[in-house]
Amino acid sequence: MKILIVDDSRAIRFFVQKSLSMVGINESEIKLAEDGAEGIKILEAGGIDILFLDINLPKLNGLGVVERMFKSGDMEKTKVVIISSIDNKEKLEFLKSHGVKHFLRKPFTPEKLTELFLKLQGETKQ
Amino acid sequence: MNTEESLQIIQKVFLDVLEQYAFLLLDPLEKEPETLPENFVQIELSFYGAQRGVFSMIISQEVNNEIEANLSGMDPSTFSNHARKFDGAKEMLNIIGPHILTDLFGNEEGIDISLPQQKSLDQETWKATMREPLKVGMSANGTPLILTMHIK
């Protein structure tokens, strides 16, 4: 299982990482990026099963990341979870129309995150 | 919505996010400092589109470190230079701002937000901030923590 966390907040990257460690995910299975451009580079290298993606990011925002993944066909290979406090209808519709199915609105608890993660992990293994 | 109703929403979101997410217990600020205390900075988050304005949080290094430690589970003694970037405070404003916008204006209006920015804080800015009508002043372990919303 390979996971990518893209968030410009170091505290949030640690928060997600720490939450995933509660369900047995090792640090070696997790890659971290602090902006959308860095996230795209890691995604293009391939092998990411689950992506936790913020929307409000430097360099390339979350909508831009999803748009590129959609065009390249990566949405078929990687399950995307949007982690953001943004609740704007237009943005959410854009994300849904580009294949995003999972949203965790900040603030969320480690339990909410791990519950969704375990569900996605189960689907990935099938 | 009048100023009083808006203030109630701002205060509720501010308290809920800081208490539930950053485990920071806040009390009402009994007396605002007349002059700018040391080691405080201003974090700003602009919004634009159907509504325009700026959120501003005035926060001390100490409270920022507490937020960051509680959020990440990291030991504050490892923060060193990183804490000067006020990452914890920026993330809090990044969460608080969109929640307030949704509660005040709904989620159908096209409102975008900037990335949170750290600004230097001088006496003039401090005094201007204290005059903002949409201002919530709280105390975290006796240290002031101020949030304002300025709608243009």
PDB file of C-alpha atoms in Angstrom:
ATOM      1  CA  MET A   1       0.000   0.000   0.000  1.00  0.00           C
ATOM      2  CA  LYS A   2       1.445   3.376  -1.033  1.00  0.00           C
ATOM      3  CA  ILE A   3      -0.094   6.554   0.305  1.00  0.00           C
ATOM      4  CA  LEU A   4       0.571  10.183  -0.598  1.00  0.00           C
ATOM      5  CA  ILE A   5      -0.371  13.099   1.653  1.00  0.00           C
ATOM      6  CA  VAL A   6      -0.374  16.511  -0.029  1.00  0.00           C
ATOM      7  CA  ASP A   7      -0.909  19.389   2.388  1.00  0.00           C
ATOM      8  CA  ASP A   8       1.076  22.584   2.885  1.00  0.00           C
ATOM      9  CA  SER A   9       0.677  22.339   6.650  1.00  0.00           C
ATOM     10  CA  ARG A  10       3.376  20.260   8.298  1.00  0.00           C
ATOM     11  CA  ALA A  11       1.083  19.761  11.301  1.00  0.00           C
ATOM     12  CA  ILE A  12      -1.629  18.242   9.090  1.00  0.00           C
ATOM     13  CA  ARG A  13       0.823  15.978   7.268  1.00  0.00           C
ATOM     14  CA  PHE A  14       1.947  14.663  10.679  1.00  0.00           C
ATOM     15  CA  PHE A  15      -1.650  14.433  11.897  1.00  0.00           C
ATOM     16  CA  VAL A  16      -2.662  12.253   8.923  1.00  0.00           C
ATOM     17  CA  GLN A  17       0.536  10.199   9.148  1.00  0.00           C
ATOM     18  CA  LYS A  18       0.037   9.644  12.875  1.00  0.00           C
ATOM     19  CA  SER A  19      -3.623   8.668  12.341  1.00  0.00           C
ATOM     20  CA  LEU A  20      -2.631   6.113   9.689  1.00  0.00           C
ATOM     21  CA  SER A  21       0.001   4.641  11.996  1.00  0.00           C
ATOM     22  CA  MET A  22      -2.873   3.774  14.374  1.00  0.00           C
ATOM     23  CA  VAL A  23      -4.101   1.273  11.769  1.00  0.00           C
ATOM     24  CA  GLY A  24      -0.700  -0.238  11.102  1.00  0.00           C
ATOM     25  CA  ILE A  25       0.588   1.895   8.249  1.00  0.00           C
ATOM     26  CA  ASN A  26       4.366   2.337   8.379  1.00  0.00           C
ATOM     27  CA  GLU A  27       6.186   5.545   7.558  1.00  0.00           C
ATOM     28  CA  SER A  28       7.826   3.749   4.626  1.00  0.00           C
ATOM     29  CA  GLU A  29       4.420   3.384   2.967  1.00  0.00           C
ATOM     30  CA  ILE A  30       3.728   7.116   3.114  1.00  0.00           C
ATOM     31  CA  LYS A  31       5.057   9.878   0.883  1.00  0.00           C
ATOM     32  CA  LEU A  32       4.605  13.537   1.740  1.00  0.00           C
ATOM     33  CA  ALA A  33       4.323  16.644  -0.432  1.00  0.00           C
ATOM     34  CA  GLU A  34       3.786  20.230   0.628  1.00  0.00           C
ATOM     35  CA  ASP A  35       2.425  21.640  -2.627  1.00  0.00           C
ATOM     36  CA  GLY A  36       0.503  20.464  -5.665  1.00  0.00           C
ATOM     37  CA  ALA A  37       3.471  20.519  -8.046  1.00  0.00           C
ATOM     38  CA  GLU A  38       5.503  18.255  -5.759  1.00  0.00           C
ATOM     39  CA  GLY A  39       2.452  16.009  -5.396  1.00  0.00           C
ATOM     40  CA  ILE A  40       2.105  15.663  -9.183  1.00  0.00           C
ATOM     41  CA  LYS A  41       5.779  14.637  -9.495  1.00  0.00           C
ATOM     42  CA  ILE A  42       5.266  11.827  -6.988  1.00  0.00           C
ATOM     43  CA  LEU A  43       2.019  10.744  -8.648  1.00  0.00           C
ATOM     44  CA  GLU A  44       3.664  10.680 -12.063  1.00  0.00           C
ATOM     45  CA  ALA A  45       6.307   8.298 -10.722  1.00  0.00           C
ATOM     46  CA  GLY A  46       3.389   5.892 -10.208  1.00  0.00           C
ATOM     47  CA  GLY A  47       2.345   3.376  -7.570  1.00  0.00           C
ATOM     48  CA  ILE A  48       0.231   5.583  -5.302  1.00  0.00           C
ATOM     49  CA  ASP A  49      -2.899   3.752  -4.152  1.00  0.00           C
ATOM     50  CA  ILE A  50      -4.493   6.415  -1.946  1.00  0.00           C
ATOM     51  CA  LEU A  51      -4.013  10.175  -2.106  1.00  0.00           C
ATOM     52  CA  PHE A  52      -4.993  12.554   0.717  1.00  0.00           C
ATOM     53  CA  LEU A  53      -5.198  15.955  -0.952  1.00  0.00           C
ATOM     54  CA  ASP A  54      -5.804  19.452   0.371  1.00  0.00           C
ATOM     55  CA  ILE A  55      -7.425  22.042  -1.932  1.00  0.00           C
ATOM     56  CA  ASN A  56      -5.785  25.296  -0.852  1.00  0.00           C
ATOM     57  CA  LEU A  57      -2.171  24.592  -1.835  1.00  0.00           C
ATOM     58  CA  PRO A  58       0.765  26.623  -3.134  1.00  0.00           C
ATOM     59  CA  LYS A  59       2.115  26.279  -6.695  1.00  0.00           C
ATOM     60  CA  LEU A  60      -0.728  24.038  -7.913  1.00  0.00           C
ATOM     61  CA  ASN A  61      -3.950  23.763  -5.936  1.00  0.00           C
ATOM     62  CA  GLY A  62      -5.923  20.584  -5.291  1.00  0.00           C
ATOM     63  CA  LEU A  63      -8.312  21.263  -8.165  1.00  0.00           C
ATOM     64  CA  GLY A  64      -5.330  21.510 -10.516  1.00  0.00           C
ATOM     65  CA  VAL A  65      -3.900  18.244  -9.210  1.00  0.00           C
ATOM     66  CA  VAL A  66      -7.217  16.450  -9.757  1.00  0.00           C
ATOM     67  CA  GLU A  67      -7.618  17.953 -13.231  1.00  0.00           C
ATOM     68  CA  ARG A  68      -4.170  16.675 -14.260  1.00  0.00           C
ATOM     69  CA  MET A  69      -4.850  13.246 -12.781  1.00  0.00           C
ATOM     70  CA  PHE A  70      -8.180  13.112 -14.621  1.00  0.00           C
ATOM     71  CA  LYS A  71      -6.537  13.964 -17.963  1.00  0.00           C
ATOM     72  CA  SER A  72      -3.713  11.478 -17.488  1.00  0.00           C
ATOM     73  CA  GLY A  73      -6.020   8.660 -16.413  1.00  0.00           C
ATOM     74  CA  ASP A  74      -4.532   8.503 -12.888  1.00  0.00           C
ATOM     75  CA  MET A  75      -7.977   8.837 -11.306  1.00  0.00           C
ATOM     76  CA  GLU A  76      -8.544   5.221 -12.357  1.00  0.00           C
ATOM     77  CA  LYS A  77      -5.440   4.039 -10.488  1.00  0.00           C
ATOM     78  CA  THR A  78      -5.469   6.183  -7.336  1.00  0.00           C
ATOM     79  CA  LYS A  79      -8.263   6.721  -4.823  1.00  0.00           C
ATOM     80  CA  VAL A  80      -8.454  10.409  -3.938  1.00  0.00           C
ATOM     81  CA  VAL A  81      -9.600  11.760  -0.573  1.00  0.00           C
ATOM     82  CA  ILE A  82     -10.028  15.527  -0.387  1.00  0.00           C
ATOM     83  CA  ILE A  83      -9.002  16.877   3.028  1.00  0.00           C
ATOM     84  CA  SER A  84     -10.066  20.502   3.180  1.00  0.00           C
ATOM     85  CA  SER A  85     -12.270  22.940   5.046  1.00  0.00           C
ATOM     86  CA  ILE A  86     -13.551  24.368   1.758  1.00  0.00           C
ATOM     87  CA  ASP A  87     -17.249  23.658   1.246  1.00  0.00           C
ATOM     88  CA  ASN A  88     -17.886  25.660  -1.919  1.00  0.00           C
ATOM     89  CA  LYS A  89     -20.525  23.972  -4.077  1.00  0.00           C
ATOM     90  CA  GLU A  90     -18.866  24.889  -7.376  1.00  0.00           C
ATOM     91  CA  LYS A  91     -15.509  23.425  -6.301  1.00  0.00           C
ATOM     92  CA  LEU A  92     -17.073  20.263  -4.907  1.00  0.00           C
ATOM     93  CA  GLU A  93     -19.004  19.755  -8.155  1.00  0.00           C
ATOM     94  CA  PHE A  94     -15.811  20.222 -10.157  1.00  0.00           C
ATOM     95  CA  LEU A  95     -14.066  17.577  -8.062  1.00  0.00           C
ATOM     96  CA  LYS A  96     -16.973  15.132  -8.304  1.00  0.00           C
ATOM     97  CA  SER A  97     -17.210  15.617 -12.071  1.00  0.00           C
ATOM     98  CA  HIS A  98     -13.512  14.738 -12.270  1.00  0.00           C
ATOM     99  CA  GLY A  99     -13.946  11.473 -10.426  1.00  0.00           C
ATOM    100  CA  VAL A 100     -13.419  12.378  -6.741  1.00  0.00           C
ATOM    101  CA  LYS A 101     -15.701  10.363  -4.470  1.00  0.00           C
ATOM    102  CA  HIS A 102     -14.283  10.901  -0.981  1.00  0.00           C
ATOM    103  CA  PHE A 103     -14.261  14.059   1.112  1.00  0.00           C
ATOM    104  CA  LEU A 104     -13.153  14.684   4.704  1.00  0.00           C
ATOM    105  CA  ARG A 105     -13.988  18.198   5.787  1.00  0.00           C
ATOM    106  CA  LYS A 106     -11.481  19.716   8.195  1.00  0.00           C
ATOM    107  CA  PRO A 107     -11.563  19.572  11.117  1.00  0.00           C
ATOM    108  CA  PHE A 108     -11.878  15.785  11.210  1.00  0.00           C
ATOM    109  CA  THR A 109     -10.901  13.260  13.847  1.00  0.00           C
ATOM    110  CA  PRO A 110      -8.280  10.497  13.477  1.00  0.00           C
ATOM    111  CA  GLU A 111     -11.181   8.020  13.802  1.00  0.00           C
ATOM    112  CA  LYS A 112     -13.031   9.509  10.815  1.00  0.00           C
ATOM    113  CA  LEU A 113      -9.866   9.384   8.767  1.00  0.00           C
ATOM    114  CA  THR A 114      -8.946   5.816   9.662  1.00  0.00           C
ATOM    115  CA  GLU A 115     -12.529   4.607   9.129  1.00  0.00           C
ATOM    116  CA  LEU A 116     -12.468   5.932   5.566  1.00  0.00           C
ATOM    117  CA  PHE A 117      -8.912   4.718   5.013  1.00  0.00           C
ATOM    118  CA  LEU A 118      -9.747   1.138   6.052  1.00  0.00           C
ATOM    119  CA  LYS A 119     -12.734   1.135   3.691  1.00  0.00           C
ATOM    120  CA  LEU A 120     -10.554   2.308   0.793  1.00  0.00           C
ATOM    121  CA  GLN A 121      -7.775  -0.114   1.725  1.00  0.00           C
ATOM    122  CA  GLY A 122     -10.307  -2.960   1.580  1.00  0.00           C
ATOM    123  CA  GLU A 123     -11.496  -1.854  -1.869  1.00  0.00           C
ATOM    124  CA  THR A 124      -7.903  -1.555  -3.130  1.00  0.00           C
ATOM    125  CA  LYS A 125      -7.066  -5.102  -2.070  1.00  0.00           C
ATOM    126  CA  GLN A 126     -10.097  -6.582  -3.885  1.00  0.00           C
TER     127      GLN A 126
ATOM    128  CA  MET B   1     -27.497  39.383   9.256  1.00  0.00           C
ATOM    129  CA  ASN B   2     -26.463  42.096  11.713  1.00  0.00           C
ATOM    130  CA  THR B   3     -23.063  42.562  13.358  1.00  0.00           C
ATOM    131  CA  GLU B   4     -24.096  40.835  16.574  1.00  0.00           C
ATOM    132  CA  GLU B   5     -25.355  37.729  14.735  1.00  0.00           C
ATOM    133  CA  SER B   6     -22.218  37.619  12.587  1.00  0.00           C
ATOM    134  CA  LEU B   7     -20.048  37.910  15.685  1.00  0.00           C
ATOM    135  CA  GLN B   8     -21.829  34.996  17.332  1.00  0.00           C
ATOM    136  CA  ILE B   9     -21.114  32.816  14.287  1.00  0.00           C
ATOM    137  CA  ILE B  10     -17.460  33.892  14.145  1.00  0.00           C
ATOM    138  CA  GLN B  11     -16.981  33.212  17.847  1.00  0.00           C
ATOM    139  CA  LYS B  12     -18.671  29.799  17.681  1.00  0.00           C
ATOM    140  CA  VAL B  13     -16.508  28.607  14.765  1.00  0.00           C
ATOM    141  CA  PHE B  14     -13.361  30.039  16.366  1.00  0.00           C
ATOM    142  CA  LEU B  15     -13.998  28.245  19.676  1.00  0.00           C
ATOM    143  CA  ASP B  16     -15.204  24.983  18.127  1.00  0.00           C
ATOM    144  CA  VAL B  17     -12.214  24.575  15.804  1.00  0.00           C
ATOM    145  CA  LEU B  18      -9.585  25.506  18.374  1.00  0.00           C
ATOM    146  CA  GLU B  19     -11.120  23.389  21.125  1.00  0.00           C
ATOM    147  CA  GLN B  20     -12.049  20.316  19.110  1.00  0.00           C
ATOM    148  CA  TYR B  21      -9.144  20.213  16.698  1.00  0.00           C
ATOM    149  CA  ALA B  22      -6.249  21.834  18.510  1.00  0.00           C
ATOM    150  CA  PHE B  23      -7.423  20.961  22.045  1.00  0.00           C
ATOM    151  CA  LEU B  24      -6.937  24.572  23.051  1.00  0.00           C
ATOM    152  CA  LEU B  25      -9.222  25.705  25.839  1.00  0.00           C
ATOM    153  CA  LEU B  26     -10.148  29.354  25.530  1.00  0.00           C
ATOM    154  CA  ASP B  27     -11.672  31.862  27.920  1.00  0.00           C
ATOM    155  CA  PRO B  28     -13.130  35.245  27.104  1.00  0.00           C
ATOM    156  CA  LEU B  29     -10.448  37.937  27.036  1.00  0.00           C
ATOM    157  CA  GLU B  30     -11.270  40.108  30.029  1.00  0.00           C
ATOM    158  CA  LYS B  31      -9.110  43.065  29.060  1.00  0.00           C
ATOM    159  CA  GLU B  32      -7.440  43.724  25.736  1.00  0.00           C
ATOM    160  CA  PRO B  33      -3.817  44.875  26.029  1.00  0.00           C
ATOM    161  CA  GLU B  34      -3.579  48.575  25.184  1.00  0.00           C
ATOM    162  CA  THR B  35      -0.298  48.119  23.381  1.00  0.00           C
ATOM    163  CA  LEU B  36       1.012  45.329  21.233  1.00  0.00           C
ATOM    164  CA  PRO B  37       2.523  42.567  23.379  1.00  0.00           C
ATOM    165  CA  GLU B  38       5.904  41.080  22.389  1.00  0.00           C
ATOM    166  CA  ASN B  39       6.255  37.977  20.195  1.00  0.00           C
ATOM    167  CA  PHE B  40       2.889  38.367  18.500  1.00  0.00           C
ATOM    168  CA  VAL B  41       2.309  38.139  14.761  1.00  0.00           C
ATOM    169  CA  GLN B  42      -0.617  38.576  12.443  1.00  0.00           C
ATOM    170  CA  ILE B  43      -1.771  35.790  10.122  1.00  0.00           C
ATOM    171  CA  GLU B  44      -4.057  36.854   7.291  1.00  0.00           C
ATOM    172  CA  LEU B  45      -6.371  34.911   4.998  1.00  0.00           C
ATOM    173  CA  SER B  46      -8.041  36.879   2.205  1.00  0.00           C
ATOM    174  CA  PHE B  47     -11.274  35.938   0.504  1.00  0.00           C
ATOM    175  CA  TYR B  48     -12.525  37.198  -2.814  1.00  0.00           C
ATOM    176  CA  GLY B  49     -15.201  36.645  -5.451  1.00  0.00           C
ATOM    177  CA  ALA B  50     -18.862  37.067  -4.487  1.00  0.00           C
ATOM    178  CA  GLN B  51     -17.658  38.394  -1.100  1.00  0.00           C
ATOM    179  CA  ARG B  52     -14.353  40.140  -0.478  1.00  0.00           C
ATOM    180  CA  GLY B  53     -12.416  40.710   2.695  1.00  0.00           C
ATOM    181  CA  VAL B  54      -9.815  39.365   5.051  1.00  0.00           C
ATOM    182  CA  PHE B  55      -9.593  37.267   8.190  1.00  0.00           C
ATOM    183  CA  SER B  56      -6.844  38.190  10.574  1.00  0.00           C
ATOM    184  CA  MET B  57      -5.555  36.258  13.574  1.00  0.00           C
ATOM    185  CA  ILE B  58      -3.212  37.844  16.086  1.00  0.00           C
ATOM    186  CA  ILE B  59      -1.354  35.154  17.929  1.00  0.00           C
ATOM    187  CA  SER B  60       1.719  34.660  20.079  1.00  0.00           C
ATOM    188  CA  GLN B  61       4.597  32.287  19.295  1.00  0.00           C
ATOM    189  CA  GLU B  62       3.732  30.381  22.472  1.00  0.00           C
ATOM    190  CA  VAL B  63       0.083  29.736  21.526  1.00  0.00           C
ATOM    191  CA  ASN B  64       1.090  28.839  17.960  1.00  0.00           C
ATOM    192  CA  ASN B  65       3.490  26.215  19.325  1.00  0.00           C
ATOM    193  CA  GLU B  66       0.798  24.762  21.545  1.00  0.00           C
ATOM    194  CA  ILE B  67      -1.618  24.474  18.605  1.00  0.00           C
ATOM    195  CA  GLU B  68       1.021  22.876  16.407  1.00  0.00           C
ATOM    196  CA  ALA B  69       2.060  20.409  19.094  1.00  0.00           C
ATOM    197  CA  ASN B  70      -1.530  19.412  19.870  1.00  0.00           C
ATOM    198  CA  LEU B  71      -2.417  19.051  16.212  1.00  0.00           C
ATOM    199  CA  SER B  72       0.594  17.074  15.097  1.00  0.00           C
ATOM    200  CA  GLY B  73       1.527  15.244  18.285  1.00  0.00           C
ATOM    201  CA  MET B  74       5.071  16.546  17.865  1.00  0.00           C
ATOM    202  CA  ASP B  75       7.302  17.650  20.710  1.00  0.00           C
ATOM    203  CA  PRO B  76       7.484  21.485  20.692  1.00  0.00           C
ATOM    204  CA  SER B  77      11.193  21.330  21.595  1.00  0.00           C
ATOM    205  CA  THR B  78      11.817  19.972  18.080  1.00  0.00           C
ATOM    206  CA  PHE B  79      10.162  22.949  16.378  1.00  0.00           C
ATOM    207  CA  SER B  80      13.179  25.336  16.407  1.00  0.00           C
ATOM    208  CA  ASN B  81      13.111  27.556  13.329  1.00  0.00           C
ATOM    209  CA  HIS B  82      10.080  25.865  11.841  1.00  0.00           C
ATOM    210  CA  ALA B  83       7.749  27.313  14.472  1.00  0.00           C
ATOM    211  CA  ARG B  84       8.620  30.798  13.299  1.00  0.00           C
ATOM    212  CA  LYS B  85       6.651  30.006  10.155  1.00  0.00           C
ATOM    213  CA  PHE B  86       3.514  29.868  12.339  1.00  0.00           C
ATOM    214  CA  ASP B  87       2.288  26.741  10.574  1.00  0.00           C
ATOM    215  CA  GLY B  88      -0.190  25.842  13.326  1.00  0.00           C
ATOM    216  CA  ALA B  89      -1.820  29.273  13.294  1.00  0.00           C
ATOM    217  CA  LYS B  90      -1.976  29.324   9.486  1.00  0.00           C
ATOM    218  CA  GLU B  91      -3.689  25.938   9.396  1.00  0.00           C
ATOM    219  CA  MET B  92      -6.194  27.017  12.037  1.00  0.00           C
ATOM    220  CA  LEU B  93      -7.087  30.120  10.009  1.00  0.00           C
ATOM    221  CA  ASN B  94      -7.264  27.978   6.874  1.00  0.00           C
ATOM    222  CA  ILE B  95      -9.951  25.921   8.608  1.00  0.00           C
ATOM    223  CA  ILE B  96     -11.753  28.662  10.516  1.00  0.00           C
ATOM    224  CA  GLY B  97     -12.083  31.051   7.541  1.00  0.00           C
ATOM    225  CA  PRO B  98     -13.960  28.738   5.135  1.00  0.00           C
ATOM    226  CA  HIS B  99     -16.260  27.524   7.936  1.00  0.00           C
ATOM    227  CA  ILE B 100     -17.201  31.106   8.821  1.00  0.00           C
ATOM    228  CA  LEU B 101     -17.774  31.960   5.147  1.00  0.00           C
ATOM    229  CA  THR B 102     -20.092  28.961   4.732  1.00  0.00           C
ATOM    230  CA  ASP B 103     -21.993  29.772   7.927  1.00  0.00           C
ATOM    231  CA  LEU B 104     -22.421  33.430   6.960  1.00  0.00           C
ATOM    232  CA  PHE B 105     -23.012  33.206   3.208  1.00  0.00           C
ATOM    233  CA  GLY B 106     -23.844  29.552   2.437  1.00  0.00           C
ATOM    234  CA  ASN B 107     -21.865  27.351   0.058  1.00  0.00           C
ATOM    235  CA  GLU B 108     -23.377  28.425  -3.242  1.00  0.00           C
ATOM    236  CA  GLU B 109     -21.589  31.745  -3.644  1.00  0.00           C
ATOM    237  CA  GLY B 110     -18.324  31.672  -5.568  1.00  0.00           C
ATOM    238  CA  ILE B 111     -15.849  32.694  -2.871  1.00  0.00           C
ATOM    239  CA  ASP B 112     -12.152  31.858  -3.149  1.00  0.00           C
ATOM    240  CA  ILE B 113      -9.552  32.103  -0.426  1.00  0.00           C
ATOM    241  CA  SER B 114      -5.858  32.929  -0.510  1.00  0.00           C
ATOM    242  CA  LEU B 115      -3.096  31.005   1.185  1.00  0.00           C
ATOM    243  CA  PRO B 116      -2.604  32.191   4.781  1.00  0.00           C
ATOM    244  CA  GLN B 117       0.190  34.752   5.082  1.00  0.00           C
ATOM    245  CA  GLN B 118       2.222  35.860   8.073  1.00  0.00           C
ATOM    246  CA  LYS B 119       2.415  39.643   8.410  1.00  0.00           C
ATOM    247  CA  SER B 120       4.551  41.776  10.630  1.00  0.00           C
ATOM    248  CA  LEU B 121       2.589  43.528  13.310  1.00  0.00           C
ATOM    249  CA  ASP B 122       3.164  47.076  14.530  1.00  0.00           C
ATOM    250  CA  GLN B 123       1.375  49.303  17.012  1.00  0.00           C
ATOM    251  CA  GLU B 124      -0.717  50.989  14.291  1.00  0.00           C
ATOM    252  CA  THR B 125      -1.957  47.655  12.912  1.00  0.00           C
ATOM    253  CA  TRP B 126      -2.653  46.454  16.447  1.00  0.00           C
ATOM    254  CA  LYS B 127      -4.751  49.549  17.208  1.00  0.00           C
ATOM    255  CA  ALA B 128      -6.616  49.272  13.892  1.00  0.00           C
ATOM    256  CA  THR B 129      -7.336  45.594  14.574  1.00  0.00           C
ATOM    257  CA  MET B 130      -8.724  46.410  18.014  1.00  0.00           C
ATOM    258  CA  ARG B 131     -11.223  48.781  16.343  1.00  0.00           C
ATOM    259  CA  GLU B 132     -12.613  46.151  13.929  1.00  0.00           C
ATOM    260  CA  PRO B 133     -16.366  45.603  14.544  1.00  0.00           C
ATOM    261  CA  LEU B 134     -16.162  41.875  13.738  1.00  0.00           C
ATOM    262  CA  LYS B 135     -13.567  40.978  16.348  1.00  0.00           C
ATOM    263  CA  VAL B 136     -13.418  38.101  18.817  1.00  0.00           C
ATOM    264  CA  GLY B 137     -10.875  38.288  21.624  1.00  0.00           C
ATOM    265  CA  MET B 138     -10.101  35.153  23.613  1.00  0.00           C
ATOM    266  CA  SER B 139      -7.490  34.114  26.114  1.00  0.00           C
ATOM    267  CA  ALA B 140      -5.421  30.933  25.914  1.00  0.00           C
ATOM    268  CA  ASN B 141      -3.811  30.347  29.316  1.00  0.00           C
ATOM    269  CA  GLY B 142      -3.832  34.097  29.887  1.00  0.00           C
ATOM    270  CA  THR B 143      -2.359  34.941  26.472  1.00  0.00           C
ATOM    271  CA  PRO B 144      -4.562  36.972  24.090  1.00  0.00           C
ATOM    272  CA  LEU B 145      -5.705  35.415  20.829  1.00  0.00           C
ATOM    273  CA  ILE B 146      -7.639  37.713  18.507  1.00  0.00           C
ATOM    274  CA  LEU B 147      -9.644  36.938  15.371  1.00  0.00           C
ATOM    275  CA  THR B 148     -11.144  39.600  13.121  1.00  0.00           C
ATOM    276  CA  MET B 149     -13.133  39.484   9.911  1.00  0.00           C
ATOM    277  CA  HIS B 150     -13.088  42.547   7.694  1.00  0.00           C
ATOM    278  CA  ILE B 151     -15.647  42.533   4.876  1.00  0.00           C
ATOM    279  CA  LYS B 152     -14.843  44.993   2.079  1.00  0.00           C
TER     280      LYS B 152
END
